[in-house]
Tab-separated table of C-alpha atoms and ligand atoms in Angstrom:
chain	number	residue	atom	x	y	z
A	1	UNK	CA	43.405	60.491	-55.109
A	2	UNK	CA	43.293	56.583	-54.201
A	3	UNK	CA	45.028	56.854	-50.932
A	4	UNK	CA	43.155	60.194	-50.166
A	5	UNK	CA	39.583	58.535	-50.294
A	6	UNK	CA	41.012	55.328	-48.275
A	7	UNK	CA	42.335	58.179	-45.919
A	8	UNK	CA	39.022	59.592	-45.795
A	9	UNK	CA	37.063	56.040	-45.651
A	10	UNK	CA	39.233	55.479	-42.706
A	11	UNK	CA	38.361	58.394	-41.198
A	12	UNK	CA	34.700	58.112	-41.781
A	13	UNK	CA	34.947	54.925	-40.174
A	14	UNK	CA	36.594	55.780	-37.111
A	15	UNK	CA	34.446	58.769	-36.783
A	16	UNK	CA	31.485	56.388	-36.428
A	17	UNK	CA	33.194	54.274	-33.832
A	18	UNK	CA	33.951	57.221	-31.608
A	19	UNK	CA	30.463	58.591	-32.124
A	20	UNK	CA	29.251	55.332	-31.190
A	21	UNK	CA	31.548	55.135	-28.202
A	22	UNK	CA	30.540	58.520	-27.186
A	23	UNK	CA	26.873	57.187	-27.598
A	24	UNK	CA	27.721	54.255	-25.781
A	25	UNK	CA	29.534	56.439	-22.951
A	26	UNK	CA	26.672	59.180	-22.642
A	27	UNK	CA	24.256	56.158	-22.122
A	28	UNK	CA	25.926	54.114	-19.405
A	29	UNK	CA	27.001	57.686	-17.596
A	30	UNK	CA	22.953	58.402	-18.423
A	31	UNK	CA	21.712	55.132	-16.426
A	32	UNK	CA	22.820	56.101	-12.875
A	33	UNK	CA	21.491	59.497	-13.130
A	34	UNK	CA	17.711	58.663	-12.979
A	35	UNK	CA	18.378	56.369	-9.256
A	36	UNK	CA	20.455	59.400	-7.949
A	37	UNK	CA	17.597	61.381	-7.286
A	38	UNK	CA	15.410	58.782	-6.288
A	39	UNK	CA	14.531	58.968	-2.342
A	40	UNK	CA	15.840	55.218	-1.337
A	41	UNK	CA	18.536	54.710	-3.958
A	42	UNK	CA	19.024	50.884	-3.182
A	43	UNK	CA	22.329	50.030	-2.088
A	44	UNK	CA	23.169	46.984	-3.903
A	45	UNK	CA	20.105	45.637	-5.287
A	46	UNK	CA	20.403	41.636	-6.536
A	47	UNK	CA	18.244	43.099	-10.242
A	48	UNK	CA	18.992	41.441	-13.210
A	49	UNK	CA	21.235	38.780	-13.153
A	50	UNK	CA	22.840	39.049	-16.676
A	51	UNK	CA	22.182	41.567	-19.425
A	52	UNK	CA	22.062	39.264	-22.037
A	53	UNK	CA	18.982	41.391	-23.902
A	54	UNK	CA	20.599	45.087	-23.642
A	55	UNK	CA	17.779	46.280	-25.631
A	56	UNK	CA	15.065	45.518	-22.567
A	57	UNK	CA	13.900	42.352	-20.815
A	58	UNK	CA	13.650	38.935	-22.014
A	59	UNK	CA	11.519	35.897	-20.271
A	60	UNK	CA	12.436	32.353	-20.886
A	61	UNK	CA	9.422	30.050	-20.586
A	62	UNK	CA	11.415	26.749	-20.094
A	63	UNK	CA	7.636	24.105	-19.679
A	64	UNK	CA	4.785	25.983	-20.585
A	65	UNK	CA	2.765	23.086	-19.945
A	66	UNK	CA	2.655	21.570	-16.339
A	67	UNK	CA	0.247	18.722	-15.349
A	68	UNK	CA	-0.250	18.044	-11.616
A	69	UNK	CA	-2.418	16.344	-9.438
A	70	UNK	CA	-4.716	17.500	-6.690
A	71	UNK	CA	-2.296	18.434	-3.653
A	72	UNK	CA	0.863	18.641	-5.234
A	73	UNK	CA	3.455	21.886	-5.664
A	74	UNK	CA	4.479	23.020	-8.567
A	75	UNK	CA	6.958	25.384	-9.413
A	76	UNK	CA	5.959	27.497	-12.691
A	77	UNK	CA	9.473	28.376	-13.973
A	78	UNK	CA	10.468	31.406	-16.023
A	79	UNK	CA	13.957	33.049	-16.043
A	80	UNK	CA	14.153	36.805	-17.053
A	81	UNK	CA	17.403	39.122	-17.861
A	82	UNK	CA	16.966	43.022	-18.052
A	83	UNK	CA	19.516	45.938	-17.811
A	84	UNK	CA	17.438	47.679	-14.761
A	85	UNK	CA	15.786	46.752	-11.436
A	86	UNK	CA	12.149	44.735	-12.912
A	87	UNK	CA	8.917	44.357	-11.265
A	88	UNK	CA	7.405	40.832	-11.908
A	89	UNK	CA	3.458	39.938	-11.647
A	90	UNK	CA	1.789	36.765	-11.900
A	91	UNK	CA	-1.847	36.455	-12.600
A	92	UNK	CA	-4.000	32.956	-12.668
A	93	UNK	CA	-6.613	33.124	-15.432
A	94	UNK	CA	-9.079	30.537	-15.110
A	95	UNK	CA	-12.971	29.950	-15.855
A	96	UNK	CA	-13.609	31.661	-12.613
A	97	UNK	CA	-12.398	34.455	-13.567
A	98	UNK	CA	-8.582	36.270	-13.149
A	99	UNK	CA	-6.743	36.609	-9.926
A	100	UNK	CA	-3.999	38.536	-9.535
A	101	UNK	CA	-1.153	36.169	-7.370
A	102	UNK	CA	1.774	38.234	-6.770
A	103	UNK	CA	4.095	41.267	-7.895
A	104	UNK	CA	7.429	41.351	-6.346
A	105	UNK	CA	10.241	44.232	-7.544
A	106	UNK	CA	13.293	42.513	-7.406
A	107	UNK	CA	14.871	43.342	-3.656
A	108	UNK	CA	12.540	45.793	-2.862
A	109	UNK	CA	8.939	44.568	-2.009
A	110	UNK	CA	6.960	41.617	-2.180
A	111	UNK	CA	2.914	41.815	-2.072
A	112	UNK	CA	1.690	38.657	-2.165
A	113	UNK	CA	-2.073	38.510	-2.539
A	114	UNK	CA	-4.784	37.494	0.761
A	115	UNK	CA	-5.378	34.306	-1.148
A	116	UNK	CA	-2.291	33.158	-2.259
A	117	UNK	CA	-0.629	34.545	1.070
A	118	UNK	CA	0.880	31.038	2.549
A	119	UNK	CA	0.992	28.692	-0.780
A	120	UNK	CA	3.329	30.639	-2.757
A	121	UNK	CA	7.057	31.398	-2.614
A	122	UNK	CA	8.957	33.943	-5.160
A	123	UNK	CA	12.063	33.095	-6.961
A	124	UNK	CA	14.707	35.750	-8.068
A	125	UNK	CA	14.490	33.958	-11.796
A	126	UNK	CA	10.971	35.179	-11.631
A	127	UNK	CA	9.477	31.821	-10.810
A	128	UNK	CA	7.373	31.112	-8.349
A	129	UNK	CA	6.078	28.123	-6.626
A	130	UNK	CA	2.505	27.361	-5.601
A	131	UNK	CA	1.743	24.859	-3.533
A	132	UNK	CA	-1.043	21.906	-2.617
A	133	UNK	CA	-2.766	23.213	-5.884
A	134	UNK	CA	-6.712	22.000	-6.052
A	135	UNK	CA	-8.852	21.809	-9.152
A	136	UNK	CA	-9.667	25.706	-9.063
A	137	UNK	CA	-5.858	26.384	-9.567
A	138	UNK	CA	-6.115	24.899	-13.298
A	139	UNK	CA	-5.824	27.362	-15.757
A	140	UNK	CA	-3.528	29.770	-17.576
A	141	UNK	CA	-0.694	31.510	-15.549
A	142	UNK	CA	0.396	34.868	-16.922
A	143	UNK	CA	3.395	36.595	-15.737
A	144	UNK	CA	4.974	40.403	-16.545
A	145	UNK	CA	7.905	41.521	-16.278
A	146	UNK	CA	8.038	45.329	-16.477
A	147	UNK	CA	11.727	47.040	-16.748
A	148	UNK	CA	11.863	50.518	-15.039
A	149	UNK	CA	12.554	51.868	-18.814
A	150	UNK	CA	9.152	50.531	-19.935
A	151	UNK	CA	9.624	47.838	-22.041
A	152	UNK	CA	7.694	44.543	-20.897
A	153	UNK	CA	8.038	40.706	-21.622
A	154	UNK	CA	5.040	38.426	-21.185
A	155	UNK	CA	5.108	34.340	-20.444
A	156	UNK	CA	1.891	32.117	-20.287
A	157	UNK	CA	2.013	28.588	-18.329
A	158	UNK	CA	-0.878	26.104	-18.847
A	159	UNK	CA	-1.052	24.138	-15.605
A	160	UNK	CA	-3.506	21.048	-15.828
A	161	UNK	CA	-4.800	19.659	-12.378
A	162	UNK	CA	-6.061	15.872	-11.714
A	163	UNK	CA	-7.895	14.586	-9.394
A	164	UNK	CA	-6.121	11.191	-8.237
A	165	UNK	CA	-9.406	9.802	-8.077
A	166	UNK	CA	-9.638	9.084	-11.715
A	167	UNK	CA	-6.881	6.272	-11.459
A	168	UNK	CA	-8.884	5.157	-9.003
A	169	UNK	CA	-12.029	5.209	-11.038
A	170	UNK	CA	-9.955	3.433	-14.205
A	171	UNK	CA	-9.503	0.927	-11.621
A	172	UNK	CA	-13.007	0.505	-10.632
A	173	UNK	CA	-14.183	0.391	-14.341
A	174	UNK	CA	-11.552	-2.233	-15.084
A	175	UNK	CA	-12.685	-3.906	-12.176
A	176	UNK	CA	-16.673	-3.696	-12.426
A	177	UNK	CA	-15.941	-5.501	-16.562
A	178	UNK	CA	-14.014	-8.245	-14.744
A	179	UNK	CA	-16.832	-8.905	-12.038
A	180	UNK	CA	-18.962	-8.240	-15.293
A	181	UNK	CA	-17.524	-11.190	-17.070
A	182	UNK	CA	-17.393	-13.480	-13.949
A	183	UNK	CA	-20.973	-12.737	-13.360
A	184	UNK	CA	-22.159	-13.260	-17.203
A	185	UNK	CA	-20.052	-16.547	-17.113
A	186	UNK	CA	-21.249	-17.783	-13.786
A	187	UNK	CA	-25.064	-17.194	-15.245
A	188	UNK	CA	-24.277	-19.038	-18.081
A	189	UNK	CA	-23.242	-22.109	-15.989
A	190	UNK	CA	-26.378	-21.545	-13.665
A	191	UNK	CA	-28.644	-21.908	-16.786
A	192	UNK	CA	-26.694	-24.884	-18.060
A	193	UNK	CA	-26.625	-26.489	-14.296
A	194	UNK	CA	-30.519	-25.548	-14.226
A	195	UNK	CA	-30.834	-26.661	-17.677
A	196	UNK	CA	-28.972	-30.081	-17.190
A	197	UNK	CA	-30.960	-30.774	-14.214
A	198	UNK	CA	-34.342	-30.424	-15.419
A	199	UNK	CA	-33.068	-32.863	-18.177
A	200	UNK	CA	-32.275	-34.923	-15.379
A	201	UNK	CA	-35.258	-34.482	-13.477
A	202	UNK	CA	-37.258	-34.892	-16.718
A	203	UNK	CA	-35.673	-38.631	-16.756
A	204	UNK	CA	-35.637	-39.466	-14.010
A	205	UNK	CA	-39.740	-38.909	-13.587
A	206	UNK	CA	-40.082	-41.041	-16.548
A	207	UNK	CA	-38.159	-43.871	-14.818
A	208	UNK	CA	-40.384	-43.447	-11.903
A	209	UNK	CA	-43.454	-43.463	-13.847
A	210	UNK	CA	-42.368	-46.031	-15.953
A	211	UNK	CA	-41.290	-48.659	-12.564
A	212	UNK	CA	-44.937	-47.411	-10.801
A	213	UNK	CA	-46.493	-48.746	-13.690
A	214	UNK	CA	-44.673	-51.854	-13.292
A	215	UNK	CA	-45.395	-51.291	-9.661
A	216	UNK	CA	-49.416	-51.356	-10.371
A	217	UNK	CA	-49.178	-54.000	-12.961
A	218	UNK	CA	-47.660	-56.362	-10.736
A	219	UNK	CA	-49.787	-55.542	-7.947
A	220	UNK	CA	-52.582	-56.580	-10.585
A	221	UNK	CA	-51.097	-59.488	-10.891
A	222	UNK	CA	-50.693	-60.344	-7.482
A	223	UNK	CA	-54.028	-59.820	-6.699
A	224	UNK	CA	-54.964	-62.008	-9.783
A	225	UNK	CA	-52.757	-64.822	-8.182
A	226	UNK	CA	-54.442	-64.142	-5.090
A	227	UNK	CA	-57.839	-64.897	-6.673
A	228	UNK	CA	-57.068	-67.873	-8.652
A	229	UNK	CA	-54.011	-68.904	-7.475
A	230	UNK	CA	-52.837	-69.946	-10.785
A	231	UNK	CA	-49.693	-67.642	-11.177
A	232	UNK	CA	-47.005	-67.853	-8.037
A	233	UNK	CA	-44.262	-65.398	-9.926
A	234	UNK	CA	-43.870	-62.134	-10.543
A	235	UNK	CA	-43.412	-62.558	-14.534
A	236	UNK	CA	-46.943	-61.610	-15.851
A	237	UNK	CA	-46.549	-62.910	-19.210
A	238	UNK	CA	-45.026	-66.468	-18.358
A	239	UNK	CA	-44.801	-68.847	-21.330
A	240	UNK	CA	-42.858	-71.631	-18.975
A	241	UNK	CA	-46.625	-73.255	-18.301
A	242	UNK	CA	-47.684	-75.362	-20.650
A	243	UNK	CA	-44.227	-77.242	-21.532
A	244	UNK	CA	-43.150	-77.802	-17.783
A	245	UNK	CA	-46.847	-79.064	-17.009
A	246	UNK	CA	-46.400	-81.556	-20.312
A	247	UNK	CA	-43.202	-82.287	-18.697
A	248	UNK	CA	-44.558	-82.502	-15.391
A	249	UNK	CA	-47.316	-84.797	-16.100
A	250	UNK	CA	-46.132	-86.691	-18.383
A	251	UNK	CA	-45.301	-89.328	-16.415
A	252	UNK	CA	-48.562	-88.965	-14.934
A	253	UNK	CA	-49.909	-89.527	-18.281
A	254	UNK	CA	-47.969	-92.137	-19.693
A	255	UNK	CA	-49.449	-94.152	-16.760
B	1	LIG	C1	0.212	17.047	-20.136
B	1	LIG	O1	-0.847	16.212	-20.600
B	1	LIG	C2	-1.185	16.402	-21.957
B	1	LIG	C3	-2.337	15.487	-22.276
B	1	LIG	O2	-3.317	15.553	-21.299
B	1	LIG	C4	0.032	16.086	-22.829
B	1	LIG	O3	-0.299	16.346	-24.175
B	1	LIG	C5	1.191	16.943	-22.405
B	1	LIG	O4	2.340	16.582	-23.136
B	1	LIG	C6	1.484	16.793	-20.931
B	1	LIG	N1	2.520	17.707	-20.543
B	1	LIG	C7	3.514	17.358	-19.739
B	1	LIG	C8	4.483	18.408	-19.447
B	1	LIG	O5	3.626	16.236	-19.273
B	2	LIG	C1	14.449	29.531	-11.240
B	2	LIG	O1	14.883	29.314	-9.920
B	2	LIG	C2	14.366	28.169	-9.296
B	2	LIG	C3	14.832	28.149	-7.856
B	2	LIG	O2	16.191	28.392	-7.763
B	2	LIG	C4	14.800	26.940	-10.068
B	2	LIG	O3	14.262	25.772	-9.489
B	2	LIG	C5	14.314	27.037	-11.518
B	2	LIG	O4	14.796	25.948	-12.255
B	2	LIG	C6	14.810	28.349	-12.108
B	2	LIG	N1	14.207	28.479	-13.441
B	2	LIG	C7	14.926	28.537	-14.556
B	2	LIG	C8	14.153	28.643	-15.834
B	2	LIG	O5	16.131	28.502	-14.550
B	3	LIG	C1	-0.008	45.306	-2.565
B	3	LIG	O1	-1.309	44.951	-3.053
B	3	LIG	C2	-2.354	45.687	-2.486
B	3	LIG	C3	-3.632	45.162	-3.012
B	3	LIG	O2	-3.469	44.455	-4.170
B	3	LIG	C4	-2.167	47.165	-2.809
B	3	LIG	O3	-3.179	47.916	-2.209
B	3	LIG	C5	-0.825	47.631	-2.313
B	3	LIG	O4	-0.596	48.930	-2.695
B	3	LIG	C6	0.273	46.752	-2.872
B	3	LIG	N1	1.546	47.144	-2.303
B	3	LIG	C7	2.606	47.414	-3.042
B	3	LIG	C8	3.849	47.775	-2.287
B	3	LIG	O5	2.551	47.399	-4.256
C-alpha cells in the first residue's frame, strides 16, 4: 500500500512538472508566433533589457522628486523590464493643463511632440531628459509603459523649478535689514549729535548773554567814570577806596 501511494505521489508530482513544462514550452513556442505574421517583423529589436517581471512590465522610479532651477536639464529617470517590445509615453501635467511629451516604441519610432521637439532626448531605460526647463515645466511627469500583451506600468515624477532670482532676493532682504540697522543707528547718533549741540548752543548763548551783560554794565560804568571821573577801573563794585585814600592821606593829615 505505503510504497504504492509514494509511487503514485511521485507520479502525481512529476505529472505536474511535465504539464508545467509543456505549459511553459507551448508559451515560449506561442510568443514568436504573433511577430511572424506581422508585416515588418523587426530584425533584432534592442526591447526589454532583462525579464526580470515575466508576468508583464515593471517601472522603477529611482527620484520621484527632482528640484531644478530655471535653465537647467534634468534627466527624469525610470528603468522598465518587460518580456515584449514596450511603447513608452511621457506626459507633463501641470496647472496649465496636460501635454503630452513623447511616446517612443523601443527601436521602432520616436514621435516627439512640436513643443518638446529640440529639448528632449529618449533613453532606452525609458528616461528621458528635458532640457533648459523654465517655470511652466514644473509639475507632475507621468510616464506609461504599455507591453504589446496589454499589461501597463505607470511612474509619476514631481519636478520643482526655481527661479535663481530668489537667492538673489534672500540676498537683497538680508541686505536692505543691514542698511536698515545702519540707517536706524546712524539716526540715532544724528539726534544725539543734534541733541548734544543744541545743549551746547543752549550754553553757550547763556555765556554770551551773561558776558554782554557784563559788556553793558561796564560800559555803564565807563560812562559813569567819564562823567565824574571818580572810578578809573573796570571793577564796578571797588571796596579798595576808602582804606588806600586813609592811607593815602594820611600823611597829609597827620600834618
Ligand atoms: C526638494 O525640495 C523639497 C523642499 O522644497 C524637499 O523636501 C525635497 O527633499 C527636495 N528633493 C530633492 C530631491 O532634493
Ligand atoms: C537610464 O539611462 C540613463 C542614460 O543612460 C541613465 O543616466 C539613468 O541613470 C538610467 N536610469 C536608471 C534608473 O537606471
Ligand atoms: C506622432 O504624433 C502625432 C501627433 O501627436 C500623431 O498624429 C502621429 O500619428 C504620431 N506618430 C506615431 C508614429 O505614433
Amino acid at each position: 500500500m505505503r510504497p504504492l501511494q509514494g509511487c503514485r505521489g511521485r507520479g502525481v508530482v512529476v505529472g505536474t512538472v511535465t504539464l508545467c513544462l509543456a505549459a511553459g514550452w507551448a508559451l515560449q513556442s506561442k510568443c514568436p508566433t504573433p511577430s511572424l505574421p506581422a508585416p515588418l517583423p523587426p530584425p533584432a529589436l534592442p526591447s526589454c533589457s532583462s525579464p526580470r517581471s515575466p508576468g508583464g512590465v515593471s517601472l522603477v522610479v529611482p527620484q520621484p522628486n527632482i528640484n531644478a532651477t530655471v535653465a537647467q536639464n534634468i534627466l527624469l529617470s525610470v528603468e522598465y523590464s518587460c518580456r515584449g517590445v514596450a511603447t513608452i509615453e511621457w506626459k507633463h501635467v501641470s496647472s496649465w493643463g496636460t501635454t503630452s511629451i513623447v511616446e517612443w516604441r523601443s527601436g521602432n519610432y520616436v514621435n516627439i511632440s512640436t513643443v518638446y521637439k529640440d529639448r528632449v532626448t529618449t533613453f532606452e531605460n525609458g528616461s528621458i531628459q528635458l532640457r533648459n526647463v523654465g517655470m511652466r515645466d514644473a509639475g507632475y511627469y507621468f510616464v506609461t509603459v504599455m507591453e504589446e500583451h496589454g499589461t501597463n506600468a505607470y511612474g509619476t515624477i514631481v519636478v520643482n523649478v526655481y527661479e535663481i532670482i530668489y537667492e538673489d532676493l534672500h540676498f537683497v532682504a538680508v541686505l536692505f535689514a543691514f542698511l536698515a540697522a545702519v540707517s536706524a543707528i546712524l539716526i540715532c547718533f544724528m539726534w544725539l549729535c543734534n541733541k548734544s549741540l543744541h545743549l551746547f548752543q543752549k550754553k553757550t548763548t547763556h555765556k554770551l548773554t551773561e558776558l554782554k551783560r557784563a559788556d553793558i554794565r561796564e560800559d555803564i560804568i565807563i560812562s559813569l567814570d567819564d562823567n565824574h571821573g571818580v572810578y578809573r577801573r573796570k571793577t564796578p563794585m571797588c571796596k579798595c577806596g576808602a582804606t588806600d585814600l586813609d592811607n593815602l592821606s594820611a600823611p597829609f593829615k597827620r600834618i
